[in-house]
mmCIF file of N, CA and C in Angstrom:
data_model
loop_
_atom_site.group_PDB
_atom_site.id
_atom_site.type_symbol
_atom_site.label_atom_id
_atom_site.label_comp_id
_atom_site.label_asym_id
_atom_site.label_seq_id
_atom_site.Cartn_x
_atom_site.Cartn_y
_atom_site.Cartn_z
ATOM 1 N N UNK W 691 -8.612 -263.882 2.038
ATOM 2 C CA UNK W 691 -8.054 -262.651 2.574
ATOM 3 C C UNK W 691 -8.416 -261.491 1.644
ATOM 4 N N UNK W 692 -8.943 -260.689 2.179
ATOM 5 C CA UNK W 692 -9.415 -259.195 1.603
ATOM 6 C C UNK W 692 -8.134 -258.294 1.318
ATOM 7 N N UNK W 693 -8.359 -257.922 -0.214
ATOM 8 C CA UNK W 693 -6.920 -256.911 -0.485
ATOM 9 C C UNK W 693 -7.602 -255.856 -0.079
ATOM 10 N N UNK W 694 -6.715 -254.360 -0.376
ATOM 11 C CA UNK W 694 -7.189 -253.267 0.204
ATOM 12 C C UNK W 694 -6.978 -252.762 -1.351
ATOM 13 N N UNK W 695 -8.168 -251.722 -2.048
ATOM 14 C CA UNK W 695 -7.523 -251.621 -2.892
ATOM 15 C C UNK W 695 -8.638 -250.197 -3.159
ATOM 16 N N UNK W 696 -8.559 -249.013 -4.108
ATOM 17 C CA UNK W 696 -9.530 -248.012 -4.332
ATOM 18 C C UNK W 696 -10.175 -248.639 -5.692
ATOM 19 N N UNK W 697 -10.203 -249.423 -6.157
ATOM 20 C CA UNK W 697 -10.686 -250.034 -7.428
ATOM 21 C C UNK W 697 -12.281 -248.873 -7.952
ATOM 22 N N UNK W 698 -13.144 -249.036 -6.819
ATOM 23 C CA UNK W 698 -14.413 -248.826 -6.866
ATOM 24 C C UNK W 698 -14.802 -246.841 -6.731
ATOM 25 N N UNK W 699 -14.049 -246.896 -5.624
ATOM 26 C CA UNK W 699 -13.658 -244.836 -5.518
ATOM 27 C C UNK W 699 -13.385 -244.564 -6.632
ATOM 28 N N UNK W 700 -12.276 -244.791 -7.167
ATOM 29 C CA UNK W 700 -11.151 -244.582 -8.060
ATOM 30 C C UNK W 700 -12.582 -244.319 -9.262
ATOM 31 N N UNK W 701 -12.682 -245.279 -9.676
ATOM 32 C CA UNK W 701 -14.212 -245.807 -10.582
ATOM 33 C C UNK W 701 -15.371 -245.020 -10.866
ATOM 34 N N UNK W 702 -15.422 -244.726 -9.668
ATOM 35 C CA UNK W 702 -16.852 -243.966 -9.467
ATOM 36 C C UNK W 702 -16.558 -242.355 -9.251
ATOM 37 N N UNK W 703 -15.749 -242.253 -9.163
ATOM 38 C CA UNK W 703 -14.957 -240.400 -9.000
ATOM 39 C C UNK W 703 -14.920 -240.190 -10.726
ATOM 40 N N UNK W 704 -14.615 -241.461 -11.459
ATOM 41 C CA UNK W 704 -14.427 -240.780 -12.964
ATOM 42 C C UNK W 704 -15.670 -240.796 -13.352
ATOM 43 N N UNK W 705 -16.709 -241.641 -12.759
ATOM 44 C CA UNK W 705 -18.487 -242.025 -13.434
ATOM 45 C C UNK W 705 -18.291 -242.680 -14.038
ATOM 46 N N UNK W 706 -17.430 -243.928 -14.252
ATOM 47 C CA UNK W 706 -17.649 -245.042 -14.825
ATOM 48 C C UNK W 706 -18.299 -246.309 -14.387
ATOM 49 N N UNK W 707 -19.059 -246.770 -15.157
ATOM 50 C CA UNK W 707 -19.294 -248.221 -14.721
ATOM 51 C C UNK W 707 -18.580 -249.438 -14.891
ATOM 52 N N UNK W 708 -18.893 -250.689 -14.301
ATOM 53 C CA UNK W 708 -18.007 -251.424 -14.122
ATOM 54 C C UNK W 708 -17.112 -252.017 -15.509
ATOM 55 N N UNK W 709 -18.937 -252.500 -16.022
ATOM 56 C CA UNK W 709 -18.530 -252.941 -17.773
ATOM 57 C C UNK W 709 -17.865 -251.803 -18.357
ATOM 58 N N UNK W 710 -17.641 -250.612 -18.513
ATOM 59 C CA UNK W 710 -16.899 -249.693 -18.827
ATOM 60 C C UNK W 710 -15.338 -249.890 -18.366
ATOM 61 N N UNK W 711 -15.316 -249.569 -17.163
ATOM 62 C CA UNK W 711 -13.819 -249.726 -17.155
ATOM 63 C C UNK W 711 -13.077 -251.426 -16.841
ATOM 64 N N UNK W 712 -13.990 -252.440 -17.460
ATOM 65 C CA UNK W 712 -13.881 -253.957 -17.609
ATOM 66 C C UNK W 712 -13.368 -253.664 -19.368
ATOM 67 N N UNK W 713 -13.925 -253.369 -19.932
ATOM 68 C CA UNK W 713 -13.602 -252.495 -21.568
ATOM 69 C C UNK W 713 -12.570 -252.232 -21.562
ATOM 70 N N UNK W 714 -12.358 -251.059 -21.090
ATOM 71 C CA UNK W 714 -11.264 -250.152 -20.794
ATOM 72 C C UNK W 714 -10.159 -251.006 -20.615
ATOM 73 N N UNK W 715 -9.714 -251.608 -19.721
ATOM 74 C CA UNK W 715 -8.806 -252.506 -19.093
ATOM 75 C C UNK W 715 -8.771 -253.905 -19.504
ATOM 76 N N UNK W 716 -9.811 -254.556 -20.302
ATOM 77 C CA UNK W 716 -9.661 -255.819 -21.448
ATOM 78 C C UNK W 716 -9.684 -257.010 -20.229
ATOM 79 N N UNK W 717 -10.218 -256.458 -19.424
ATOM 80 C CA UNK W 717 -10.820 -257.717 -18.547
ATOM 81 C C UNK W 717 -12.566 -258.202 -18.333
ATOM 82 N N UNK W 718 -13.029 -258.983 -17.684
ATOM 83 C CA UNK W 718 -14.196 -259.397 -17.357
ATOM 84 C C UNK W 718 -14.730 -258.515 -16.494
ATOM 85 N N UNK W 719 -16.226 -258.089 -16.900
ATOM 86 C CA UNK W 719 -16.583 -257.042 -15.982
ATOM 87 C C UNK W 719 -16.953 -257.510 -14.153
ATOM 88 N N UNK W 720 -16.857 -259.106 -14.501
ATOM 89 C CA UNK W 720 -16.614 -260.157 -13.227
ATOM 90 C C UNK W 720 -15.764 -259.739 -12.404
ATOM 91 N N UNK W 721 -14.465 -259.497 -13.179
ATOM 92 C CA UNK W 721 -13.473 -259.804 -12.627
ATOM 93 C C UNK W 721 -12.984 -258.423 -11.879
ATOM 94 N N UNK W 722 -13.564 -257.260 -12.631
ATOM 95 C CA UNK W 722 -14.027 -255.517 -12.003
ATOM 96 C C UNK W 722 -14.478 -256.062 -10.500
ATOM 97 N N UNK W 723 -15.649 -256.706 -10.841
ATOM 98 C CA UNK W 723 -16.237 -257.009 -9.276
ATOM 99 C C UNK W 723 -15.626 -257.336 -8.265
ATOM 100 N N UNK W 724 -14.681 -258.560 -8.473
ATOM 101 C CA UNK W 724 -13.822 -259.277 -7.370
ATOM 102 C C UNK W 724 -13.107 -258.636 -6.990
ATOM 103 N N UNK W 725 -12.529 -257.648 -7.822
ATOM 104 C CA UNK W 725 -11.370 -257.114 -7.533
ATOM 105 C C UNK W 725 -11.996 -255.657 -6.353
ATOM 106 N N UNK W 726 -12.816 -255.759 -6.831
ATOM 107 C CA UNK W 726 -13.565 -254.204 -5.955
ATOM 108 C C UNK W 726 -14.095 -254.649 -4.481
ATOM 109 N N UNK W 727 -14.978 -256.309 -4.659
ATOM 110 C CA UNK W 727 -15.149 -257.126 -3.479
ATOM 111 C C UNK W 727 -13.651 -257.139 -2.766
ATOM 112 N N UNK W 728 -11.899 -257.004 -3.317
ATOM 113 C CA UNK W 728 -11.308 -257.331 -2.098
ATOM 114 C C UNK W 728 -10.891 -258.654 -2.393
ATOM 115 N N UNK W 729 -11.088 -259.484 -3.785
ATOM 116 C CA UNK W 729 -10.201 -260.560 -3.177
ATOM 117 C C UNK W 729 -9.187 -260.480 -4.795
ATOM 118 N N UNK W 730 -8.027 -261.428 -4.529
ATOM 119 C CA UNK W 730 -6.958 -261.224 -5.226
ATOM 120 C C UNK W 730 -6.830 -261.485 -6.865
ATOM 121 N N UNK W 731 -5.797 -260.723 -7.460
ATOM 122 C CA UNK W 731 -5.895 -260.867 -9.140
ATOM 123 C C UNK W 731 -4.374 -261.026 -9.368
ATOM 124 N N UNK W 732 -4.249 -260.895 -10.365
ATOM 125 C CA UNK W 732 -2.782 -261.240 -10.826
ATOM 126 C C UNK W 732 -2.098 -259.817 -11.195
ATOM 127 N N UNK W 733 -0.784 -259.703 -10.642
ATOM 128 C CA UNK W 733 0.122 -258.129 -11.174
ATOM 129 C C UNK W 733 -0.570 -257.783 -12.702
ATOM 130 N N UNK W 734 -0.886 -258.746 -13.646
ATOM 131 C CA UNK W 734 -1.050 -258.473 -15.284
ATOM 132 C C UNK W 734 -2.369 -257.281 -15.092
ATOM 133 N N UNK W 735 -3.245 -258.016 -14.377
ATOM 134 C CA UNK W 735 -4.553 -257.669 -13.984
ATOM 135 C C UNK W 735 -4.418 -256.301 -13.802
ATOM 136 N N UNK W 736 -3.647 -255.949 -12.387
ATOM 137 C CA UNK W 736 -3.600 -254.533 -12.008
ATOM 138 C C UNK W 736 -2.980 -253.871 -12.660
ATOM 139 N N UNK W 737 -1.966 -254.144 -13.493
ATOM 140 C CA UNK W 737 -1.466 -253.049 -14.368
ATOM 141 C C UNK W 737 -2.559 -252.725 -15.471
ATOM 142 N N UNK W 738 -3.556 -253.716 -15.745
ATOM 143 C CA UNK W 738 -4.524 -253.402 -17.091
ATOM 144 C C UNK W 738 -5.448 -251.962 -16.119
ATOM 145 N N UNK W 739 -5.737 -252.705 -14.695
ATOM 146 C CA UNK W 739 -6.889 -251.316 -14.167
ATOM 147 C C UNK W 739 -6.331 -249.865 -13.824
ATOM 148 N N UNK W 740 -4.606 -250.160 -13.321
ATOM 149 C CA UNK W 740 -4.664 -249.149 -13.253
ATOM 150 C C UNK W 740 -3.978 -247.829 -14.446
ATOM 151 N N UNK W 741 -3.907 -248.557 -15.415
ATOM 152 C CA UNK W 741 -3.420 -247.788 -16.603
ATOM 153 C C UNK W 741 -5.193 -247.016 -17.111
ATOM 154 N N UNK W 742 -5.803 -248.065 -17.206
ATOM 155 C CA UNK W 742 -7.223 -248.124 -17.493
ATOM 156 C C UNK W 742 -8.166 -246.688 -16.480
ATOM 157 N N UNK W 743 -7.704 -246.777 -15.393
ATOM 158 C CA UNK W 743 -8.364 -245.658 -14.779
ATOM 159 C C UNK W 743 -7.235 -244.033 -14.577
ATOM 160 N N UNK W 744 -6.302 -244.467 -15.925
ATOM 161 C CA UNK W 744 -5.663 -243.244 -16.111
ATOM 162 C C UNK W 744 -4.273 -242.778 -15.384
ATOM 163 N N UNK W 745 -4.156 -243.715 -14.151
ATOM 164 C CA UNK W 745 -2.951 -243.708 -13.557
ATOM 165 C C UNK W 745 -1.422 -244.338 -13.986
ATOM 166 N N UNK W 746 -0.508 -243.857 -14.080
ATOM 167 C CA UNK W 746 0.754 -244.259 -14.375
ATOM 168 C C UNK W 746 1.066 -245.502 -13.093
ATOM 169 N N UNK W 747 1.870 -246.426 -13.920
ATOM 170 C CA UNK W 747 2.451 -247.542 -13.208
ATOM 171 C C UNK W 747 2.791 -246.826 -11.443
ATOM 172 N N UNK W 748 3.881 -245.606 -11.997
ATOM 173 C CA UNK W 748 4.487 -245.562 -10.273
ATOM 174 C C UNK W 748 3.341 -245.020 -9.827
ATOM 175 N N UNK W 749 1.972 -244.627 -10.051
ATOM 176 C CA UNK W 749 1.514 -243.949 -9.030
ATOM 177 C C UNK W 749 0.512 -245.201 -8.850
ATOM 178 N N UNK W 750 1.048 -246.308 -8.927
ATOM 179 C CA UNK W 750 0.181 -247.605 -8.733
ATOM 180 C C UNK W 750 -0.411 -248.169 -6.949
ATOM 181 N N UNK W 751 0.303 -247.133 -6.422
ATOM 182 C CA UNK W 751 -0.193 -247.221 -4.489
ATOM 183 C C UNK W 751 -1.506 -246.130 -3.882
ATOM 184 N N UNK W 752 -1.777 -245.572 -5.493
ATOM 185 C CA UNK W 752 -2.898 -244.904 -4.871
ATOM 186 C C UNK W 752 -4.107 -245.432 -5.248
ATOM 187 N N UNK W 753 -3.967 -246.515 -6.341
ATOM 188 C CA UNK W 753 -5.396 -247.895 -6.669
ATOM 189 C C UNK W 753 -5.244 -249.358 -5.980
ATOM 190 N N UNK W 754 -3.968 -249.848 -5.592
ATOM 191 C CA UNK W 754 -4.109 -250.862 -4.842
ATOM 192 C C UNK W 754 -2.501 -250.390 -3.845
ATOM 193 N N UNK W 755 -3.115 -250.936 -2.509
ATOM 194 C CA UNK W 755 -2.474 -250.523 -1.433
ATOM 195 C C UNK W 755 -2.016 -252.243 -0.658
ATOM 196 N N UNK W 756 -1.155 -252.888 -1.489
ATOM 197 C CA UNK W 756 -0.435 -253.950 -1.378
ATOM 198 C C UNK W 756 1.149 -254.331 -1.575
#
């Protein structure tokens, strides 16, 4: 099942690349991918990307929409 999520917008609006914000967020730049492909990660996960692409926890419905 495909999540819905801005992982990749979000990403590419700042000009980052993947291994960059895989850095950023202390995950696998793999795991950037999957998550941008749409399939599922763990709450730990999304709080690392979306702190990582600069967003605060509550505004956490405008990088993944789950």
């Amino acid at each position: 099942m495909k999540n819905k999520n801005n992982v990749k917008k979000l990403r590419e609006r700042k000009m980052i690349s993947k291994a960059e914000l895989a850095r950023l967020a202390g995950v696998s730049p793999v795991t950037i991918d999957r998550i941008e492909s749409g399939m599922p990660c763990r709450m730990e996960t999304k709080r690392k990307i979306i702190l990582a692409l600069g967003y605060s926890l509550a505004e956490k419905d405008k990088v993944f929409q789950d």
